Amino acid sequence: MGRRPLVAGNWKMHTTIQEARKLAEAVVKAGADVIDRDIMIAPPFTALSAVFEIVRGSPSVRLAAQNICWAEKGAFTGEISPVMLKDAGCSMAIIGHSERRHVFGEDDAMINKRVLGAFEFELVPVFCIGETLDEREAGKTMEILENQMRSGLAGVTADQAQTVVVAYEPVWAIGTGKTATVEQAQEVHAFLRGLLVSMFEKNIATQIRILYGGSVNPENVDALMSQEDVDGALVGGASLKAESFDRIIHFQ
Ligand code: PEP
């Protein structure tokens, strides 16, 4: 069976509750005619409950958190637990986003704890990996990605792996307007698929969705989505504009 594409919007630290409601309404409207693909939106924590009230009736739109703690509750100031996120309506959580890794210093071990915590509470991790420009220029892209993948998914069972979403986001392409070429994206995605085959069984690895992220926009989405191993997009900037995200959702 083919992999069902996923178009995911990461709103980052944007939108008040009122703005989030408006944007979510537009996404639900845009997704109303969509039957062959999934849509995910990740508003800031403060807007999750309000957005859930808007997306809960939609057959295609799922709600995600932008990060997740591994513990159910306790002394973790500033963190949000999986139970709280489910309570707010989330079924998915972005983990290991490059801004968490590079701005807030989250390392592979912490990201792995978050991934395992999400699984424990039955939330779907959208697990992000990506190389920096220096690493790419030094010819280390695949080595870096392999390390991130193996450490981030350490301890994940084959059953759990079936549901994970992997997002390949080259750091140099996030928020910069520079997109990987379709060939660069497909080359990495094919490598990641092979890596997943070596980590899990082939019939599991071929079901795992691998999203591309990094300056995806209405102009480049069709070409990226035409690649065999590109199963969707994780979209930052362009997901904040209803019209652009509508066009990305309707990639051809
Ligand atoms: C992201 O936030 O994951 C992202 C890819 O951002 P942008 O689309 O703005 O590059």
mmCIF file of C-alpha atoms and ligand atoms in Angstrom:
data_model
loop_
_atom_site.group_PDB
_atom_site.id
_atom_site.type_symbol
_atom_site.label_atom_id
_atom_site.label_comp_id
_atom_site.label_asym_id
_atom_site.label_seq_id
_atom_site.Cartn_x
_atom_site.Cartn_y
_atom_site.Cartn_z
ATOM 1 C CA MET A 1 0.000 0.000 0.000
ATOM 2 C CA GLY A 2 1.269 3.481 -0.843
ATOM 3 C CA ARG A 3 2.192 5.960 1.826
ATOM 4 C CA ARG A 4 -0.467 8.581 2.497
ATOM 5 C CA PRO A 5 1.069 12.037 2.059
ATOM 6 C CA LEU A 6 1.181 14.378 5.034
ATOM 7 C CA VAL A 7 1.297 18.158 4.777
ATOM 8 C CA ALA A 8 2.306 19.621 8.125
ATOM 9 C CA GLY A 9 2.341 23.258 9.207
ATOM 10 C CA ASN A 10 4.679 24.371 11.984
ATOM 11 C CA TRP A 11 3.480 27.746 13.204
ATOM 12 C CA LYS A 12 6.534 28.174 15.470
ATOM 13 C CA MET A 13 6.239 31.134 17.885
ATOM 14 C CA HIS A 14 3.546 32.906 15.900
ATOM 15 C CA THR A 15 -0.145 33.670 16.425
ATOM 16 C CA THR A 16 -2.185 34.875 19.345
ATOM 17 C CA ILE A 17 -5.133 32.664 20.244
ATOM 18 C CA GLN A 18 -7.417 34.765 18.097
ATOM 19 C CA GLU A 19 -5.073 34.683 15.102
ATOM 20 C CA ALA A 20 -4.621 30.943 15.540
ATOM 21 C CA ARG A 21 -8.387 30.398 15.457
ATOM 22 C CA LYS A 22 -8.665 32.331 12.217
ATOM 23 C CA LEU A 23 -5.814 30.458 10.561
ATOM 24 C CA ALA A 24 -7.158 27.093 11.746
ATOM 25 C CA GLU A 25 -10.562 27.898 10.280
ATOM 26 C CA ALA A 26 -8.891 28.598 6.941
ATOM 27 C CA VAL A 27 -6.959 25.316 7.096
ATOM 28 C CA VAL A 28 -10.098 23.311 7.877
ATOM 29 C CA LYS A 29 -11.829 24.988 4.940
ATOM 30 C CA ALA A 30 -8.864 24.313 2.654
ATOM 31 C CA GLY A 31 -8.793 20.679 3.743
ATOM 32 C CA ALA A 32 -12.523 20.088 3.323
ATOM 33 C CA ASP A 33 -12.140 18.533 -0.143
ATOM 34 C CA VAL A 34 -9.027 16.523 0.687
ATOM 35 C CA ILE A 35 -9.441 12.764 0.772
ATOM 36 C CA ASP A 36 -6.095 11.267 -0.217
ATOM 37 C CA ARG A 37 -3.715 13.072 2.159
ATOM 38 C CA ASP A 38 -3.393 14.109 5.789
ATOM 39 C CA ILE A 39 -2.947 17.612 7.148
ATOM 40 C CA MET A 40 -1.326 18.508 10.465
ATOM 41 C CA ILE A 41 -0.978 21.877 12.160
ATOM 42 C CA ALA A 42 1.230 22.725 15.123
ATOM 43 C CA PRO A 43 0.158 26.004 16.737
ATOM 44 C CA PRO A 44 1.917 27.378 19.816
ATOM 45 C CA PHE A 45 0.972 25.667 23.091
ATOM 46 C CA THR A 46 -1.224 28.558 24.204
ATOM 47 C CA ALA A 47 -3.531 28.118 21.213
ATOM 48 C CA LEU A 48 -3.823 24.318 21.156
ATOM 49 C CA SER A 49 -7.147 24.007 22.978
ATOM 50 C CA ALA A 50 -8.762 26.812 20.994
ATOM 51 C CA VAL A 51 -7.552 25.337 17.710
ATOM 52 C CA PHE A 52 -8.735 21.876 18.703
ATOM 53 C CA GLU A 53 -12.287 23.198 18.981
ATOM 54 C CA ILE A 54 -11.991 24.202 15.329
ATOM 55 C CA VAL A 55 -10.279 21.120 13.876
ATOM 56 C CA ARG A 56 -12.011 18.408 15.937
ATOM 57 C CA GLY A 57 -14.757 17.843 13.353
ATOM 58 C CA SER A 58 -12.388 17.775 10.406
ATOM 59 C CA PRO A 59 -11.654 14.347 8.902
ATOM 60 C CA SER A 60 -8.276 15.443 7.542
ATOM 61 C CA VAL A 61 -6.715 17.938 9.968
ATOM 62 C CA ARG A 62 -4.764 16.700 12.992
ATOM 63 C CA LEU A 63 -3.397 18.764 15.834
ATOM 64 C CA ALA A 64 0.259 18.615 16.899
ATOM 65 C CA ALA A 65 2.419 20.131 19.598
ATOM 66 C CA GLN A 66 5.749 21.721 18.718
ATOM 67 C CA ASN A 67 7.538 19.759 21.419
ATOM 68 C CA ILE A 68 6.711 17.284 24.185
ATOM 69 C CA CYS A 69 8.136 16.192 27.525
ATOM 70 C CA TRP A 70 8.735 12.510 28.252
ATOM 71 C CA ALA A 71 7.238 12.537 31.734
ATOM 72 C CA GLU A 72 3.577 12.392 32.642
ATOM 73 C CA LYS A 73 3.919 15.082 35.316
ATOM 74 C CA GLY A 74 6.370 16.437 37.856
ATOM 75 C CA ALA A 75 9.127 18.960 38.397
ATOM 76 C CA PHE A 76 9.825 19.941 34.785
ATOM 77 C CA THR A 77 9.317 23.714 34.743
ATOM 78 C CA GLY A 78 8.566 25.006 31.282
ATOM 79 C CA GLU A 79 7.756 21.617 29.787
ATOM 80 C CA ILE A 80 4.404 20.181 28.673
ATOM 81 C CA SER A 81 3.536 16.556 29.313
ATOM 82 C CA PRO A 82 2.080 14.103 26.792
ATOM 83 C CA VAL A 83 -1.028 13.767 28.963
ATOM 84 C CA MET A 84 -1.565 17.531 28.889
ATOM 85 C CA LEU A 85 -1.095 17.603 25.139
ATOM 86 C CA LYS A 86 -3.632 14.841 24.619
ATOM 87 C CA ASP A 87 -5.977 16.685 26.938
ATOM 88 C CA ALA A 88 -5.611 19.746 24.701
ATOM 89 C CA GLY A 89 -6.481 17.671 21.624
ATOM 90 C CA CYS A 90 -3.080 16.747 20.190
ATOM 91 C CA SER A 91 -2.461 13.434 18.499
ATOM 92 C CA MET A 92 1.011 14.262 17.190
ATOM 93 C CA ALA A 93 4.137 16.110 18.369
ATOM 94 C CA ILE A 94 7.096 17.610 16.539
ATOM 95 C CA ILE A 95 10.335 16.450 18.183
ATOM 96 C CA GLY A 96 13.941 17.441 17.532
ATOM 97 C CA HIS A 97 13.161 20.430 15.332
ATOM 98 C CA SER A 98 16.369 22.162 14.297
ATOM 99 C CA GLU A 99 15.465 25.212 16.370
ATOM 100 C CA ARG A 100 15.200 22.981 19.454
ATOM 101 C CA ARG A 101 18.536 21.397 18.610
ATOM 102 C CA HIS A 102 20.458 24.508 17.624
ATOM 103 C CA VAL A 103 18.842 27.404 19.524
ATOM 104 C CA PHE A 104 17.954 25.525 22.722
ATOM 105 C CA GLY A 105 20.706 22.923 22.739
ATOM 106 C CA GLU A 106 18.574 19.776 22.783
ATOM 107 C CA ASP A 107 20.827 16.820 22.116
ATOM 108 C CA ASP A 108 20.155 13.412 20.612
ATOM 109 C CA ALA A 109 19.733 11.777 24.035
ATOM 110 C CA MET A 110 17.058 14.255 25.102
ATOM 111 C CA ILE A 111 15.300 14.011 21.754
ATOM 112 C CA ASN A 112 15.259 10.236 22.099
ATOM 113 C CA LYS A 113 13.586 10.569 25.514
ATOM 114 C CA ARG A 114 10.935 12.789 23.978
ATOM 115 C CA VAL A 115 10.322 10.304 21.145
ATOM 116 C CA LEU A 116 9.933 7.405 23.586
ATOM 117 C CA GLY A 117 7.694 9.536 25.815
ATOM 118 C CA ALA A 118 5.421 10.382 22.886
ATOM 119 C CA PHE A 119 5.086 6.697 22.008
ATOM 120 C CA GLU A 120 4.415 5.731 25.612
ATOM 121 C CA PHE A 121 1.387 8.017 25.623
ATOM 122 C CA GLU A 122 0.310 7.147 22.092
ATOM 123 C CA LEU A 123 1.164 10.390 20.392
ATOM 124 C CA VAL A 124 2.739 10.228 16.929
ATOM 125 C CA PRO A 125 6.223 11.761 16.854
ATOM 126 C CA VAL A 126 7.204 13.900 13.892
ATOM 127 C CA PHE A 127 10.896 13.297 14.372
ATOM 128 C CA CYS A 128 13.131 15.916 12.729
ATOM 129 C CA ILE A 129 16.704 15.517 11.562
ATOM 130 C CA GLY A 130 18.967 17.601 9.370
ATOM 131 C CA GLU A 131 22.521 18.653 8.667
ATOM 132 C CA THR A 132 24.006 22.158 8.909
ATOM 133 C CA LEU A 133 25.620 23.883 5.938
ATOM 134 C CA ASP A 134 29.107 23.225 7.344
ATOM 135 C CA GLU A 135 28.330 19.545 7.717
ATOM 136 C CA ARG A 136 26.999 19.347 4.139
ATOM 137 C CA GLU A 137 30.020 21.167 2.745
ATOM 138 C CA ALA A 138 32.328 18.845 4.661
ATOM 139 C CA GLY A 139 30.649 15.867 2.962
ATOM 140 C CA LYS A 140 29.221 14.630 6.251
ATOM 141 C CA THR A 141 25.482 14.832 5.477
ATOM 142 C CA MET A 142 24.708 11.111 5.494
ATOM 143 C CA GLU A 143 26.924 10.412 8.506
ATOM 144 C CA ILE A 144 25.212 13.147 10.554
ATOM 145 C CA LEU A 145 21.747 12.019 9.530
ATOM 146 C CA GLU A 146 22.525 8.398 10.321
ATOM 147 C CA ASN A 147 23.720 9.354 13.815
ATOM 148 C CA GLN A 148 20.655 11.501 14.453
ATOM 149 C CA MET A 149 18.310 8.779 13.208
ATOM 150 C CA ARG A 150 19.922 5.915 15.129
ATOM 151 C CA SER A 151 20.158 7.853 18.386
ATOM 152 C CA GLY A 152 16.779 9.577 18.101
ATOM 153 C CA LEU A 153 14.924 6.333 17.416
ATOM 154 C CA ALA A 154 16.945 4.136 19.796
ATOM 155 C CA GLY A 155 14.676 1.787 21.705
ATOM 156 C CA VAL A 156 11.725 2.304 19.349
ATOM 157 C CA THR A 157 9.976 -0.999 18.645
ATOM 158 C CA ALA A 158 9.001 -2.193 15.190
ATOM 159 C CA ASP A 159 5.334 -1.664 16.053
ATOM 160 C CA GLN A 160 5.985 1.907 17.131
ATOM 161 C CA ALA A 161 8.150 2.602 14.097
ATOM 162 C CA GLN A 162 5.197 1.920 11.812
ATOM 163 C CA THR A 163 3.572 5.134 12.947
ATOM 164 C CA VAL A 164 6.546 7.471 13.291
ATOM 165 C CA VAL A 165 6.883 10.358 10.858
ATOM 166 C CA VAL A 166 10.439 11.374 9.966
ATOM 167 C CA ALA A 167 11.086 14.916 8.754
ATOM 168 C CA TYR A 168 14.289 15.650 6.868
ATOM 169 C CA GLU A 169 14.998 19.341 7.299
ATOM 170 C CA PRO A 170 18.404 20.564 6.170
ATOM 171 C CA VAL A 171 19.228 23.332 8.644
ATOM 172 C CA TRP A 172 20.533 25.573 5.852
ATOM 173 C CA ALA A 173 17.126 25.463 4.157
ATOM 174 C CA ILE A 174 14.929 26.330 7.140
ATOM 175 C CA GLY A 175 13.525 29.840 6.994
ATOM 176 C CA THR A 176 16.242 30.887 4.541
ATOM 177 C CA GLY A 177 14.339 30.718 1.264
ATOM 178 C CA LYS A 178 16.940 28.168 0.064
ATOM 179 C CA THR A 179 15.320 24.855 -0.751
ATOM 180 C CA ALA A 180 17.175 21.634 -1.384
ATOM 181 C CA THR A 181 16.907 20.707 -5.054
ATOM 182 C CA VAL A 182 14.522 17.850 -5.777
ATOM 183 C CA GLU A 183 17.555 15.668 -6.508
ATOM 184 C CA GLN A 184 19.172 16.536 -3.163
ATOM 185 C CA ALA A 185 15.915 15.826 -1.348
ATOM 186 C CA GLN A 186 15.318 12.497 -3.101
ATOM 187 C CA GLU A 187 18.946 11.415 -2.596
ATOM 188 C CA VAL A 188 18.692 11.973 1.155
ATOM 189 C CA HIS A 189 15.198 10.502 1.467
ATOM 190 C CA ALA A 190 16.278 7.338 -0.375
ATOM 191 C CA PHE A 191 19.281 7.082 1.953
ATOM 192 C CA LEU A 192 17.012 7.508 4.985
ATOM 193 C CA ARG A 193 14.624 4.853 3.673
ATOM 194 C CA GLY A 194 17.551 2.442 3.345
ATOM 195 C CA LEU A 195 18.664 3.309 6.843
ATOM 196 C CA LEU A 196 15.171 2.624 8.196
ATOM 197 C CA VAL A 197 15.235 -0.746 6.413
ATOM 198 C CA SER A 198 18.448 -1.579 8.254
ATOM 199 C CA MET A 199 16.961 -0.471 11.599
ATOM 200 C CA PHE A 200 13.519 -2.056 11.216
ATOM 201 C CA GLU A 201 12.065 -4.609 8.840
ATOM 202 C CA LYS A 202 11.674 -3.661 5.191
ATOM 203 C CA ASN A 203 7.879 -3.871 5.279
ATOM 204 C CA ILE A 204 7.911 -1.393 8.165
ATOM 205 C CA ALA A 205 10.473 0.984 6.671
ATOM 206 C CA THR A 206 8.485 1.221 3.456
ATOM 207 C CA GLN A 207 5.439 2.411 5.410
ATOM 208 C CA ILE A 208 7.234 5.214 7.272
ATOM 209 C CA ARG A 209 6.472 8.666 5.951
ATOM 210 C CA ILE A 210 9.514 10.857 5.350
ATOM 211 C CA LEU A 211 8.648 14.543 5.006
ATOM 212 C CA TYR A 212 10.869 17.197 3.487
ATOM 213 C CA GLY A 213 11.107 20.550 5.247
ATOM 214 C CA GLY A 214 12.994 23.740 4.456
ATOM 215 C CA SER A 215 11.440 26.697 2.647
ATOM 216 C CA VAL A 216 8.662 24.644 1.053
ATOM 217 C CA ASN A 217 6.311 27.007 -0.768
ATOM 218 C CA PRO A 218 3.535 26.957 -3.399
ATOM 219 C CA GLU A 219 6.118 27.196 -6.188
ATOM 220 C CA ASN A 220 8.343 24.259 -5.234
ATOM 221 C CA VAL A 221 5.936 21.840 -3.551
ATOM 222 C CA ASP A 222 4.778 19.998 -6.680
ATOM 223 C CA ALA A 223 8.319 19.165 -7.789
ATOM 224 C CA LEU A 224 9.347 18.016 -4.300
ATOM 225 C CA MET A 225 6.244 15.867 -3.908
ATOM 226 C CA SER A 226 6.897 14.204 -7.269
ATOM 227 C CA GLN A 227 9.912 12.422 -5.777
ATOM 228 C CA GLU A 228 9.460 8.773 -4.906
ATOM 229 C CA ASP A 229 10.609 8.975 -1.290
ATOM 230 C CA VAL A 230 9.210 12.403 -0.422
ATOM 231 C CA ASP A 231 5.975 11.624 1.408
ATOM 232 C CA GLY A 232 4.993 15.077 2.513
ATOM 233 C CA ALA A 233 6.187 18.450 3.663
ATOM 234 C CA LEU A 234 6.881 20.150 6.978
ATOM 235 C CA VAL A 235 6.188 23.800 6.327
ATOM 236 C CA GLY A 236 7.116 26.763 8.500
ATOM 237 C CA GLY A 237 6.762 30.261 7.035
ATOM 238 C CA ALA A 238 4.350 29.354 4.242
ATOM 239 C CA SER A 239 1.983 27.620 6.686
ATOM 240 C CA LEU A 240 1.231 30.979 8.329
ATOM 241 C CA LYS A 241 -0.414 32.329 5.199
ATOM 242 C CA ALA A 242 -3.763 30.666 4.560
ATOM 243 C CA GLU A 243 -3.518 31.011 0.786
ATOM 244 C CA SER A 244 -0.016 29.554 0.536
ATOM 245 C CA PHE A 245 -0.808 26.642 2.826
ATOM 246 C CA ASP A 246 -3.997 25.938 0.874
ATOM 247 C CA ARG A 247 -1.925 25.634 -2.313
ATOM 248 C CA ILE A 248 0.655 23.428 -0.576
ATOM 249 C CA ILE A 249 -2.089 21.154 0.768
ATOM 250 C CA HIS A 250 -3.332 20.840 -2.813
ATOM 251 C CA PHE A 251 0.076 19.880 -4.248
ATOM 252 C CA GLN A 252 -0.199 18.012 -7.534
HETATM 253 C C1 PEP B 1 10.146 24.430 9.749
HETATM 254 O O1 PEP B 1 9.833 25.223 10.608
HETATM 255 O O2 PEP B 1 10.176 23.232 10.027
HETATM 256 C C2 PEP B 1 10.480 24.920 8.406
HETATM 257 C C3 PEP B 1 10.819 24.055 7.501
HETATM 258 O O3 PEP B 1 10.424 26.285 8.195
HETATM 259 P P1 PEP B 1 10.400 27.035 6.762
HETATM 260 O O4 PEP B 1 9.364 26.332 5.920
HETATM 261 O O5 PEP B 1 10.020 28.438 7.079
HETATM 262 O O6 PEP B 1 11.750 26.905 6.164
#
